[in-house]
Amino acid sequence: MRMYTYTEYRLVAAMALVLAGCGDDAGHVANDDGIETRGGTSQGSPPGEDDATSTGTSSAPGSTTISGDGTDDEVGIDHGLKFDLGGIPDAPVVCANLQCYQVTCPNDLTTTVTGRVYDPSGTLPLYNVQVYVPNAELEPFEDSLVCDQCDSQVSGSPVVTAVTDEEGYFVLENVPATQNVPLVMQVGKWRREVTIPNVQPCTETVLDDPEITRLPRSRSEGELPRIALTTGGCDALFCLLRRLGIADEEFGIAGSDARIHFYQGSGGSSSFNAGFGASPGATFPNASATLWNNGWENYDLVMMSCECSEQPTQKNGHRVKLRDYLNAGGRAFGTHYHYNWMQGDAPADLASIATFTTSLNSFTGLVDIVTTFPKGLALADWMLAVGGSVVHGQFHVSEGRAHVINLSQQLARAWVTRNGTPVYFSFNAPIGADEDEQCGRMVQTDIHVSSGSASGAFPSACGATQLSAQEMALIFMLFDLSACIQPDDNPVLPPPPG
């Protein structure tokens, strides 16, 4: 194909204004099917692929793509730009990379991609996952704490964006119609990029294979957050990570290359099985002496399993460090007696979240989901969709506890209650700061994982069991904890396009 210099292109465009004035005001050109291109082809490989860059071929009749050879006086694909002459256009239409493959469809149609995003196991659909088509290379996540708020721009200058609903479904509209379209699924630092082989214009492309639209199991498939988990004698919380489908090589101890590091809490599991994971047979470091003392900032998320009692001496001197970790953008997940982080020598702001009783107040039965805010309603809808609830807004709990006496309505949010007493709550940090300054978060629950040995070697202690209702609720809260921070009163929105 003839390759034009930028000067030649400007002369052709000027002639078009004088002689014809063809095309619409946006410079789109319609083909025989009524499909209008936005400065490029409606089919073919994206800009940058060999078959597109070498020929600049357009499959839209009447459309010509001008491409350069990468020199400074040429405008072309190597520069990420395309111009649609459409025979004799009335003005230049500038687009970059995949933008050049977005088309205007007749009869109110659009080019859509739909699907459902799942957890790494590919079995449980997920809510509030960001889905988008990037228009540039993704930037790697920093291995450090960051202030992650939902109004921040995601990486890759996305062309189109969406977010999954309460059943895990997403709809992307005005998707570039071409081959090898990249698709990113992201929640917090969980991120996976896959390639859609072909997107046809003005039709729906359905992605119905969970193996394609699930989150990554390992770093060979994508990116995972850095997670620390402390074991405890009364909670097999680590089994939940096993059931999520995370690959064996991502489990290890501090110093290993794994993304998930285990630490031993009071009475909890102390080692991996021989031959398992990144640290086969290794003994877990003591949580109080290492992680809680000076290791918080090494992780995006810290999960703490119930230790059968408050264990205040193990936490003394470390509570300020938890608060500072949250203020810096860290995320923490505590079960049952880990409410003690908000007692003892806790700084005033952390202690102001709630007051607690040491009485067990044990129960087995139904709990109520608080549906008066958008994410609470989403939890109720999601639990019904995945089979965790029989009745909307309720689910069954075995061996639950109810320790909260009073929860600050100004600083924290109750998600699940038992007879009006919060058994699941969260708060954002810095505590009491303006919402647009908060980027850390903690979830505290009186609900345990219902199956597995809390003290046995991992993973043989877990066995193979189906998820219980309370485990499903824990998974929802775990991924919500991983997600970007936003006010709980606001509905979730897709990330802004680039």
Coordinates of N, CA, C and O in Angstrom, one line a residue, residues 230 287-288 291-293 296 302 304-305 307 310-312 314-323 326 332-347 350-351 356 427 442 444:
T230 N -1.4 -15.9 59.5 CA -1.0 -16.5 60.8 C -2.0 -17.6 61.2 O -3.2 -17.4 61.1
A287 N 4.6 -15.7 64.6 CA 4.0 -14.5 64.2 C 4.3 -13.3 65.0 O 4.7 -12.2 64.5
S288 N 4.3 -13.5 66.3 CA 4.5 -12.3 67.2 C 5.9 -11.8 67.1 O 6.1 -10.6 67.2
L291 N 6.4 -11.3 62.1 CA 5.4 -10.6 61.3 C 4.9 -9.4 62.1 O 4.9 -8.2 61.6
W292 N 4.4 -9.6 63.3 CA 3.7 -8.5 64.0 C 4.7 -7.5 64.6 O 4.4 -6.4 64.9
N293 N 6.0 -8.0 64.7 CA 7.0 -7.1 65.2 C 7.5 -6.1 64.2 O 7.6 -4.9 64.4
W296 N 4.8 -6.2 58.9 CA 3.6 -5.9 58.3 C 3.7 -5.3 56.9 O 3.0 -5.7 55.9
V302 N -2.8 -9.1 55.4 CA -2.5 -10.0 56.5 C -3.8 -10.6 57.0 O -4.7 -9.9 57.4
M304 N -5.4 -13.3 59.8 CA -5.1 -13.8 61.2 C -6.1 -14.7 61.7 O -7.3 -14.4 61.8
S305 N -5.7 -16.0 61.9 CA -6.7 -17.1 62.4 C -6.9 -17.0 63.9 O -5.9 -16.7 64.6
E307 N -7.0 -17.8 67.7 CA -6.0 -18.5 68.5 C -6.6 -19.0 69.8 O -5.9 -19.4 70.7
E310 N -7.8 -14.5 73.6 CA -7.4 -13.1 73.2 C -5.9 -13.0 73.0 O -5.4 -12.2 72.2
Q311 N -5.1 -13.8 73.7 CA -3.6 -13.7 73.6 C -3.1 -12.3 73.6 O -2.3 -11.9 72.7
P312 N -3.5 -11.5 74.6 CA -3.1 -10.1 74.6 C -1.6 -9.8 74.7 O -1.0 -8.9 74.0
Q314 N 0.8 -11.4 73.3 CA 1.4 -11.6 72.0 C 1.2 -10.4 71.1 O 2.0 -10.2 70.2
K315 N 0.2 -9.6 71.4 CA -0.1 -8.4 70.6 C 0.5 -7.1 71.2 O 0.5 -6.1 70.6
N316 N 0.8 -7.2 72.5 CA 1.3 -6.0 73.2 C 2.5 -5.4 72.5 O 3.5 -6.1 72.2
G317 N 2.5 -4.1 72.3 CA 3.6 -3.5 71.6 C 3.5 -3.5 70.1 O 4.3 -2.8 69.4
H318 N 2.6 -4.2 69.6 CA 2.4 -4.4 68.1 C 1.2 -3.7 67.6 O 1.0 -3.6 66.3
R319 N 0.3 -3.2 68.4 CA -1.0 -2.7 68.0 C -0.9 -1.4 67.2 O -1.6 -1.2 66.2
V320 N 0.1 -0.6 67.6 CA 0.3 0.7 66.9 C 0.8 0.3 65.5 O 0.5 1.0 64.5
K321 N 1.6 -0.7 65.4 CA 2.2 -1.1 64.1 C 1.1 -1.6 63.1 O 1.1 -1.3 61.9
L322 N 0.1 -2.3 63.7 CA -1.1 -2.6 62.8 C -1.8 -1.4 62.4 O -2.1 -1.3 61.2
R323 N -2.0 -0.4 63.3 CA -2.7 0.8 62.9 C -1.9 1.5 61.8 O -2.5 2.0 60.8
L326 N -2.3 -0.2 58.4 CA -3.6 0.2 57.7 C -3.5 1.6 57.2 O -4.0 1.8 56.1
A332 N -6.1 -5.9 56.5 CA -6.0 -7.0 57.5 C -7.4 -7.7 57.7 O -8.4 -7.0 57.5
F333 N -7.3 -9.0 58.0 CA -8.5 -9.8 58.1 C -8.3 -10.6 59.4 O -7.4 -11.4 59.5
G334 N -9.1 -10.4 60.4 CA -9.0 -11.1 61.7 C -10.3 -11.9 62.0 O -11.4 -11.4 61.7
T335 N -10.1 -13.1 62.5 CA -11.2 -13.9 62.9 C -11.3 -14.0 64.5 O -10.2 -14.1 65.1
H336 N -12.5 -13.9 65.0 CA -12.8 -14.2 66.4 C -12.0 -13.3 67.3 O -12.1 -12.1 67.4
Y337 N -11.1 -14.0 68.1 CA -10.4 -13.3 69.2 C -9.4 -12.2 68.8 O -8.9 -11.5 69.6
H338 N -9.2 -12.1 67.5 CA -8.4 -11.0 67.0 C -9.0 -9.7 67.2 O -8.4 -8.6 66.8
Y339 N -10.2 -9.6 67.7 CA -10.7 -8.3 68.1 C -9.8 -7.7 69.2 O -9.9 -6.5 69.4
N340 N -9.0 -8.5 69.8 CA -8.1 -7.9 70.9 C -7.1 -6.9 70.3 O -6.5 -6.2 71.1
W341 N -6.9 -6.9 69.0 CA -6.1 -5.8 68.4 C -6.6 -4.4 68.7 O -5.9 -3.4 68.7
M342 N -7.9 -4.4 69.0 CA -8.6 -3.1 69.3 C -8.7 -2.8 70.8 O -9.5 -2.0 71.2
Q343 N -8.0 -3.6 71.6 CA -8.0 -3.4 73.0 C -6.6 -3.2 73.5 O -5.7 -2.9 72.8
G344 N -6.4 -3.3 74.8 CA -5.1 -3.3 75.4 C -4.4 -1.9 75.1 O -4.9 -0.9 75.4
D345 N -3.2 -2.0 74.6 CA -2.4 -0.8 74.3 C -2.6 -0.3 72.9 O -1.8 0.4 72.3
A346 N -3.8 -0.6 72.3 CA -4.2 0.0 71.0 C -4.2 1.5 71.1 O -4.7 2.1 72.0
P347 N -3.8 2.2 70.0 CA -3.9 3.6 69.9 C -5.4 4.0 70.0 O -6.3 3.2 69.6
L350 N -7.7 3.3 66.9 CA -8.1 1.9 66.7 C -9.0 1.3 67.8 O -9.9 0.6 67.5
A351 N -8.8 1.8 69.1 CA -9.6 1.3 70.2 C -11.0 1.9 70.1 O -12.0 1.4 70.7
F356 N -15.9 -4.8 73.2 CA -16.2 -6.2 73.1 C -16.4 -6.8 74.5 O -15.9 -6.3 75.5
F427 N -13.8 -1.5 58.7 CA -13.5 -0.1 58.8 C -12.3 0.3 57.9 O -11.5 -0.5 57.6
M442 N -9.7 -2.9 57.3 CA -9.6 -4.1 58.1 C -11.0 -4.7 58.2 O -12.0 -4.0 58.3
Q444 N -13.1 -7.6 60.5 CA -13.1 -8.5 61.7 C -14.4 -9.3 61.7 O -15.5 -8.8 61.5

